[in-house]
Short mmCIF file of C-alpha atoms in Angstrom, two decimals:
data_model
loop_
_atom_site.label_atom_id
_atom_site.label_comp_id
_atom_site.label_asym_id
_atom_site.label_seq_id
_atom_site.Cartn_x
_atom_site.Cartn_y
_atom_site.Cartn_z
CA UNK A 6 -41.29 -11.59 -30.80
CA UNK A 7 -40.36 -14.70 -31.96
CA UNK A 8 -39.08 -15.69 -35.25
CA UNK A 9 -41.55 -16.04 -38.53
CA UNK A 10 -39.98 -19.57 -39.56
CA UNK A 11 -42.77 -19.73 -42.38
CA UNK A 12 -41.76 -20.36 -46.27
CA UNK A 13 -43.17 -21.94 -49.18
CA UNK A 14 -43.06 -25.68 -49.85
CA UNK A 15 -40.27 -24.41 -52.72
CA UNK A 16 -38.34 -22.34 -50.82
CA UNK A 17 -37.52 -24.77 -47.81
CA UNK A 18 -36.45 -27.64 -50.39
CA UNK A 19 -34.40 -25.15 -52.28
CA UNK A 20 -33.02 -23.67 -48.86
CA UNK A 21 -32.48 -26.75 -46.97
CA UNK A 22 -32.34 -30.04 -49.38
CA UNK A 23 -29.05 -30.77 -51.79
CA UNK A 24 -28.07 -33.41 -54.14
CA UNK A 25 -25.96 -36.60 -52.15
CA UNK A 26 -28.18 -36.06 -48.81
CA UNK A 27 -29.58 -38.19 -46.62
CA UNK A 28 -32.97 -37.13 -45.91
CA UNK A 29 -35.73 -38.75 -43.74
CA UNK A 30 -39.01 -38.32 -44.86
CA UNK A 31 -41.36 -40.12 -42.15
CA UNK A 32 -45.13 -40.80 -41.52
CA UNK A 33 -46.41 -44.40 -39.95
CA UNK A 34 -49.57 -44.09 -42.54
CA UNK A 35 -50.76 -40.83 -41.50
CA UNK A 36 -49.33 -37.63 -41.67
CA UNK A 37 -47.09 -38.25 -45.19
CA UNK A 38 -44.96 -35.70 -46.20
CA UNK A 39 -45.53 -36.28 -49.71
CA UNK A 40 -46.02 -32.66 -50.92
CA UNK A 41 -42.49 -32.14 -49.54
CA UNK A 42 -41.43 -35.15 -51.72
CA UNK A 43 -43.54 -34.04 -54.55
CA UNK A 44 -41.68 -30.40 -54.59
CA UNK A 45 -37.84 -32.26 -54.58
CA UNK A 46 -39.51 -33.97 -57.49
CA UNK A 47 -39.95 -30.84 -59.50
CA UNK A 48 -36.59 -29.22 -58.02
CA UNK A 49 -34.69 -32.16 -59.69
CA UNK A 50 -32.90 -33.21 -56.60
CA UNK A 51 -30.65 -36.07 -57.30
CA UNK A 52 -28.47 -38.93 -55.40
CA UNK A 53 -30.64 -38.80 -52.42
CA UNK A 54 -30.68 -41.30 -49.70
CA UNK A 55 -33.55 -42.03 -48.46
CA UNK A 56 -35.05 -42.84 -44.55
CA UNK A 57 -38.15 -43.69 -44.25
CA UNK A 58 -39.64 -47.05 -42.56
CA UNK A 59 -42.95 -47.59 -44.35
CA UNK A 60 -41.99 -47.29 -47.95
CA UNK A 61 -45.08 -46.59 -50.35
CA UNK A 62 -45.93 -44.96 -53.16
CA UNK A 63 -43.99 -41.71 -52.06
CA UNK A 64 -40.83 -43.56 -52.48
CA UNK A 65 -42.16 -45.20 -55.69
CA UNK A 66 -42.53 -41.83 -56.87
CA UNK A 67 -39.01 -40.54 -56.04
CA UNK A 68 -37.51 -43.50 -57.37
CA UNK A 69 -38.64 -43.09 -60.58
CA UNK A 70 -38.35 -39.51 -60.83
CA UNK A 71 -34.53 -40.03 -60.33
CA UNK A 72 -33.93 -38.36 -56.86
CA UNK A 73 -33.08 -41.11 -55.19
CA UNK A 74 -30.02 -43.92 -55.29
CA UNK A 75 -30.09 -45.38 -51.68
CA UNK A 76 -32.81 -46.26 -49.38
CA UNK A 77 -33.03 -46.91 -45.80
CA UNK A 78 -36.17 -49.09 -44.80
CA UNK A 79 -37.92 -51.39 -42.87
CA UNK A 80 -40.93 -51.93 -45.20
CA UNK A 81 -41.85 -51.98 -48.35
CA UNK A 82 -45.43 -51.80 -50.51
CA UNK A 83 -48.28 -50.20 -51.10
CA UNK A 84 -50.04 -51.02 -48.32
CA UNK A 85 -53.11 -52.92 -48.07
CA UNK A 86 -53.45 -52.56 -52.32
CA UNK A 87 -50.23 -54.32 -53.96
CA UNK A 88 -46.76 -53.60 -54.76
CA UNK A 89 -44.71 -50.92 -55.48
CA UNK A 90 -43.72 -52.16 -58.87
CA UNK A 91 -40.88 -48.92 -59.49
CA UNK A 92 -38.95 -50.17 -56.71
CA UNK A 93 -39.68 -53.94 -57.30
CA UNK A 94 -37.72 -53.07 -60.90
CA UNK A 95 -34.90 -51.24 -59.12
CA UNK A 96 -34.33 -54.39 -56.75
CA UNK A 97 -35.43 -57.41 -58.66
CA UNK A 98 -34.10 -55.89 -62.25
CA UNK A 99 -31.54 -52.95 -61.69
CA UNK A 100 -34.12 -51.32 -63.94
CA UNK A 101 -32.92 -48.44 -64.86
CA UNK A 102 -30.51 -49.07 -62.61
CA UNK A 103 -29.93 -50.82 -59.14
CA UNK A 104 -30.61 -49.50 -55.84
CA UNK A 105 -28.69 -49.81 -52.63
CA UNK A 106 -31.39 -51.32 -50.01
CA UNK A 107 -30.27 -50.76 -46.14
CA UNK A 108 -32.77 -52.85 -44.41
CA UNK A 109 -33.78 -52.92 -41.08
CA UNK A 110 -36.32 -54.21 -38.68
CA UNK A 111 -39.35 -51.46 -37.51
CA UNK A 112 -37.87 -51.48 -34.43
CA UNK A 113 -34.13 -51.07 -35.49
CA UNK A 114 -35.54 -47.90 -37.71
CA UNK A 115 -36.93 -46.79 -34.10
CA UNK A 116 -33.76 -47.95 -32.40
CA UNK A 117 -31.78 -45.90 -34.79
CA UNK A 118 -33.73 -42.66 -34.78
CA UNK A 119 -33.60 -42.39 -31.43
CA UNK A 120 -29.98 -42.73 -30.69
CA UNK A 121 -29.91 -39.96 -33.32
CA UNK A 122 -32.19 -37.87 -30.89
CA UNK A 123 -30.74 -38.55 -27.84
CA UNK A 124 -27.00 -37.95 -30.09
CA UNK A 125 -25.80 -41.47 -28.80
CA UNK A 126 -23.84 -43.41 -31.43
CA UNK A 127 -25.74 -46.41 -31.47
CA UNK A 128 -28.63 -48.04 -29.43
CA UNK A 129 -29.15 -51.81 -27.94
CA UNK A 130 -31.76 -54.01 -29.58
CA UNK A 131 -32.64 -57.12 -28.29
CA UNK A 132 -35.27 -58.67 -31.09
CA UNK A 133 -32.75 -59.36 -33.89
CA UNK A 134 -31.68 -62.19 -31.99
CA UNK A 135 -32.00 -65.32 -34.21
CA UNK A 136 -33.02 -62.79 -36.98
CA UNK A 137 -31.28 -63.35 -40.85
CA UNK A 138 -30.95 -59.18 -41.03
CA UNK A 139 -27.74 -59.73 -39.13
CA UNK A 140 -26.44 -61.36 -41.52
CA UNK A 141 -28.05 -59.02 -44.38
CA UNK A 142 -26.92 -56.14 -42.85
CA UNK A 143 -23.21 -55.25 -42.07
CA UNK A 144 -24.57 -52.29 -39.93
CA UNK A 145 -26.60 -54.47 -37.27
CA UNK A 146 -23.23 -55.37 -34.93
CA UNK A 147 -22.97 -57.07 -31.64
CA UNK A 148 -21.45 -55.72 -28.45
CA UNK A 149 -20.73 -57.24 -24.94
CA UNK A 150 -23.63 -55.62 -22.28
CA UNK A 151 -20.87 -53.93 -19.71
CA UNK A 152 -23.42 -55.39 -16.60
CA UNK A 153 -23.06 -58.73 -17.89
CA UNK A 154 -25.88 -59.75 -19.77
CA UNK A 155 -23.58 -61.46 -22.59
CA UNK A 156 -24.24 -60.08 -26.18
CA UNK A 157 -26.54 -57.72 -27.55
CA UNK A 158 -27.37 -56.57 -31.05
CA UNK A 159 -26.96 -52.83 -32.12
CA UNK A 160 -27.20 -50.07 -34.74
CA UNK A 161 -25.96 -47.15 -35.61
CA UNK A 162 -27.38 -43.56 -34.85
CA UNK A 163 -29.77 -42.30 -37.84
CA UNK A 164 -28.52 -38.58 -38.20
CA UNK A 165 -30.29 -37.51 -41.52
CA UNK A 166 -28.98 -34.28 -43.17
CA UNK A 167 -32.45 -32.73 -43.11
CA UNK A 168 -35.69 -34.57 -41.19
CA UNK A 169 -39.29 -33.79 -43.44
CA UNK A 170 -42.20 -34.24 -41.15
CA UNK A 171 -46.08 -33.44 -41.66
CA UNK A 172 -48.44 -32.48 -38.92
CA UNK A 173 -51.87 -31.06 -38.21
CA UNK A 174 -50.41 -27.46 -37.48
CA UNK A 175 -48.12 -25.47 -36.48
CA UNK A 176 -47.37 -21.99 -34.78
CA UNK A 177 -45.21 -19.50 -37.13
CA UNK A 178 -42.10 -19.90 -34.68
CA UNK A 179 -42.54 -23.47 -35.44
CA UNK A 180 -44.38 -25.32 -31.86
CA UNK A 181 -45.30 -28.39 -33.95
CA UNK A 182 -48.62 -30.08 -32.45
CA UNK A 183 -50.19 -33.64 -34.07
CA UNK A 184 -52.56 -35.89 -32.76
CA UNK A 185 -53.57 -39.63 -33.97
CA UNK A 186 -50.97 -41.96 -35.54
CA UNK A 187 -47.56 -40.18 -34.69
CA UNK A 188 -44.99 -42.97 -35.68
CA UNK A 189 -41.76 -41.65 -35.08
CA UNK A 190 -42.30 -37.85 -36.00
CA UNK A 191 -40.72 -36.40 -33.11
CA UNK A 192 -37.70 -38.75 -32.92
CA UNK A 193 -37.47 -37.80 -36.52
CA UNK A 194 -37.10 -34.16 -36.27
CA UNK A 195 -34.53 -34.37 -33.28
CA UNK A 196 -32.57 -36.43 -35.07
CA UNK A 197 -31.97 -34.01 -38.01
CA UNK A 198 -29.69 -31.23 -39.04
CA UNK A 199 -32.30 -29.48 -40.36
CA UNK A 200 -35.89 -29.84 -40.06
CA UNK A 201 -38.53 -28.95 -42.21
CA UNK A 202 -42.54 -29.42 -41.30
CA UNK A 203 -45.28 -29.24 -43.59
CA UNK A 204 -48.77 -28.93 -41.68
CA UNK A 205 -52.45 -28.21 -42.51
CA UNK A 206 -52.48 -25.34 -41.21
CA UNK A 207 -50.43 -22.08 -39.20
CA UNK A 208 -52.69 -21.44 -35.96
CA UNK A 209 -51.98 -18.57 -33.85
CA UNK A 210 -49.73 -18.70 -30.68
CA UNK A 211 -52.47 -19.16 -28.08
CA UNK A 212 -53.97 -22.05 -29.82
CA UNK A 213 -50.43 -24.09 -29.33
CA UNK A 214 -50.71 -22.57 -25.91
CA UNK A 215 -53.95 -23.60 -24.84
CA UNK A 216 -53.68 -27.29 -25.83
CA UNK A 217 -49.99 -28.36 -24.79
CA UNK A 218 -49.84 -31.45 -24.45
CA UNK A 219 -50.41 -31.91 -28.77
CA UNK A 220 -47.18 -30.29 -29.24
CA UNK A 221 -44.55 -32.87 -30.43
CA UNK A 222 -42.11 -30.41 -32.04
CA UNK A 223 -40.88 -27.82 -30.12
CA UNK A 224 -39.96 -24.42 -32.09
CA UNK A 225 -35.77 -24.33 -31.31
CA UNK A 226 -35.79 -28.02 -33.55
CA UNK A 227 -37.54 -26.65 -36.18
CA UNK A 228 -36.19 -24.67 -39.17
CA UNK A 229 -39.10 -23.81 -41.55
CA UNK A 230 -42.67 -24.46 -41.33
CA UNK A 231 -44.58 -25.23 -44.43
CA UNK A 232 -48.39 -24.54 -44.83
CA UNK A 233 -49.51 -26.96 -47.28
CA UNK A 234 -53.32 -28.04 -47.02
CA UNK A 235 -53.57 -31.59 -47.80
CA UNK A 236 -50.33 -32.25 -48.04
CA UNK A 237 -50.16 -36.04 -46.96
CA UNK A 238 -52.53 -37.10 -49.49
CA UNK A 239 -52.76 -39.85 -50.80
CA UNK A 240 -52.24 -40.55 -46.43
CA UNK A 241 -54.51 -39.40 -44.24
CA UNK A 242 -54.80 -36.56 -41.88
CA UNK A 243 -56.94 -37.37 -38.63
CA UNK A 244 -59.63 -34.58 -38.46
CA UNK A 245 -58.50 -32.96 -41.81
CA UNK A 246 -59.22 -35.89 -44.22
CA UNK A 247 -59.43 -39.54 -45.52
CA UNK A 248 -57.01 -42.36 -46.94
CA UNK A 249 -57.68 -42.62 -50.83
CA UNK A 250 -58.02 -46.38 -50.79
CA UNK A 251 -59.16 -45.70 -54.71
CA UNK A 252 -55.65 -43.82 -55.15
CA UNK A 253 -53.46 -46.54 -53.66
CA UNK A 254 -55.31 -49.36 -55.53
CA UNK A 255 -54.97 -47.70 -58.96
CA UNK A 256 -51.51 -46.95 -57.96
CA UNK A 257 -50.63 -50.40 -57.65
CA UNK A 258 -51.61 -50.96 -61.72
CA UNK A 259 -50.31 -48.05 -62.70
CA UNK A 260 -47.02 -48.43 -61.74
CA UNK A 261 -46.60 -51.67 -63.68
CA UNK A 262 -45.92 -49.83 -66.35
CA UNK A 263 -42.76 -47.83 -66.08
CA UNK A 264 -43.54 -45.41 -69.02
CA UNK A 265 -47.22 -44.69 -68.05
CA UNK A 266 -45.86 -44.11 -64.78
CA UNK A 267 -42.87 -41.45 -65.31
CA UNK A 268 -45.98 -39.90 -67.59
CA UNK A 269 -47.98 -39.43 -64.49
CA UNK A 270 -45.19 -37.71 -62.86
CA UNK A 271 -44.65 -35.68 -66.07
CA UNK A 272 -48.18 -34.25 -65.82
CA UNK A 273 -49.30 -33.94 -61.98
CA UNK A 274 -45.50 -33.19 -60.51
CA UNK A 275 -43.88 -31.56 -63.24
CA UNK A 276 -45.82 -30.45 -64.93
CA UNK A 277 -47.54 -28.12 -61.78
CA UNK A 278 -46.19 -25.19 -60.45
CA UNK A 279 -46.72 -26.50 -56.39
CA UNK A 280 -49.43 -28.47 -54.43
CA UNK A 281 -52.24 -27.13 -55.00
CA UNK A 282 -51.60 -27.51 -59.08
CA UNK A 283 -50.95 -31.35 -57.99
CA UNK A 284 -54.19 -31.44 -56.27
CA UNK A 285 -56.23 -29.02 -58.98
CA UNK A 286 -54.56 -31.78 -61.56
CA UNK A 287 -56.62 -34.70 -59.59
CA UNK A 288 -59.92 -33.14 -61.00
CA UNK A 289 -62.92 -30.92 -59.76
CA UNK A 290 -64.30 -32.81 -57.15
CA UNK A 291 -61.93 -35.38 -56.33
CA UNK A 292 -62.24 -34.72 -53.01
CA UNK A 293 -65.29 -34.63 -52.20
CA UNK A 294 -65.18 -38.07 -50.95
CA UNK A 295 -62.45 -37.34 -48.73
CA UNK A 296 -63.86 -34.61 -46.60
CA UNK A 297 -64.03 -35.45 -42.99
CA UNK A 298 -67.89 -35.55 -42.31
CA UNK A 299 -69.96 -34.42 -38.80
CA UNK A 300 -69.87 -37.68 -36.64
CA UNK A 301 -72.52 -37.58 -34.44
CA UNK A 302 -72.73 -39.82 -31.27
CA UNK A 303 -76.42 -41.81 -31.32
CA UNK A 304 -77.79 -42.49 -28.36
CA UNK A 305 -78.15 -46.65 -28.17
CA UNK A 306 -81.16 -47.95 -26.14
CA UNK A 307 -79.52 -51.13 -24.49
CA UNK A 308 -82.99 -52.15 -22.83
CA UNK A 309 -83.52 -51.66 -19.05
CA UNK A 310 -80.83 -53.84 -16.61
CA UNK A 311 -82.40 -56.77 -15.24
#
């Protein structure tokens, strides 16, 4: 049979996360692993550096919970409703204190998770020609293309100490399937030592089996499988549930305050016991509004052809 890799949300960070790692925590918009982030929150996980390409509120949130001293980006804000005003303090202030910024292109984040995949030591990347991160970043280098194509830019191979992912669902030996928006997910999870995955929902075997071609994640990567229901949010889950527009926007004030904000982590991270306190702590009915509803196709009379 093969192995149960199934624990809690709190026993995979406690197993597999430590203070001074580097830990990539990835999701293009969709599929967030922000219960896992949530949980290294309450743990108390410190000097963390952080890989993830779309920074948003999830890194706000680790920021200024105190888990995290370095970050390794390609974007940064709350997208679509404002800034993410904990990190704007770090950068623009050294408020509390500064943070080291390693900043790449999307594509160099890309370029550097899958050297770390294929275990390469660095990968070629020809947009950062002309580009002022080269001279930003000491880690974007130059090498002569062997074939003679005269220079090309490179980066280093993104080998994070432990890979978070979310998905859709999972198998108990850990077959990870996802569907929609995948970013770099898979890249992700080859790329680290150890790999956790937070999903929706465990399915049976057969289900993996009988739809193939959604599996992104095979098992042998993957070293615990969480099952945490909603466990993106405020992302989105395609088929499981909507983006909370309302809960980025109101982020976006919040977080000008740094006090009110460390209170907010206080009382819905810290002060629950796991997910499903965080979400309980939103209110009865919060989502409601977030349920995926029945779309049903209408048939459209387009007239009759002429």
């Amino acid at each position: 049979m093969p192995t149960d890799k199934t624990l809690s949300l709190a026993e995979a960070i406690t197993r597999y996360v430590r203070d001074g790692q580097t830990v990539a925590m990835e999701g293009f918009g969709h599929l967030v692993p922000t219960a896992a982030a949530h949980e290294i929150i309450r743990q108390g996980v410190t000097g963390l550096t952080l890989a993830r390409m779309t920074g948003d509120t999830l890194v706000d949130q680790l920021l200024a919970a105190g888990c995290v001293t370095k970050l390794i980006s390609s974007f940064v804000g709350n997208s679509s409703a404002g800034s993410l005003h904990e990190l704007r303090r770090r950068v623009e202030h050294h408020d509390p204190e500064p943070l080291e910024f390693e900043e790449y292109s999307h594509g160099g984040m890309v370029a550097r998770y899958a050297a770390g995949a294929a275990k390469l030591p660095f990968a070629p990347i020809r947009s950062y020609t002309g580009s002022d991160l080269v001279a930003l970043n000491p880690q974007i280098k130059s090498v002569t293309d062997p074939y003679g194509g005269g220079e090309i830019h490179v980066v280093p191979a993104l080998n994070p100490d432990v890979s978070i992912i979310h998905a859709q669902r999972a198998d108990r030996a850990g077959n990870v399937q996802a569907w929609g928006m995948l970013g770099i997910q898979q890249e992700v999870a080859f790329a680290g030592g150890s790999v956790i995955v937070t999903v929706e929902e465990v399915v049976d075997d057969d289900v993996v089996r009988s739809d193939p071609n959604r599996t992104i994640v095979p098992s042998h990567v993957v070293d615990a499988v969480v099952v945490c229901p909603r466990g993106a949010h405020p992302a989105p889950v395609q088929g499981y549930y909507d983006r909370d527009d309302r809960f980025q926007r109101e982020w976006s004030e919040r977080a000008r305050d740094a006090a009110a904000l460390r209170a907010w982590i206080d009382r819905h991270i810290r002060g629950t016991e796991d997910h499903a306190g965080f979400i309980a702590s939103l209110g009865e009915g919060y989502w409601d509004r977030l349920e995926i509803d029945e779309q049903l196709s209408t048939p459209v009379d387009y007239g009759r052809r002429r």
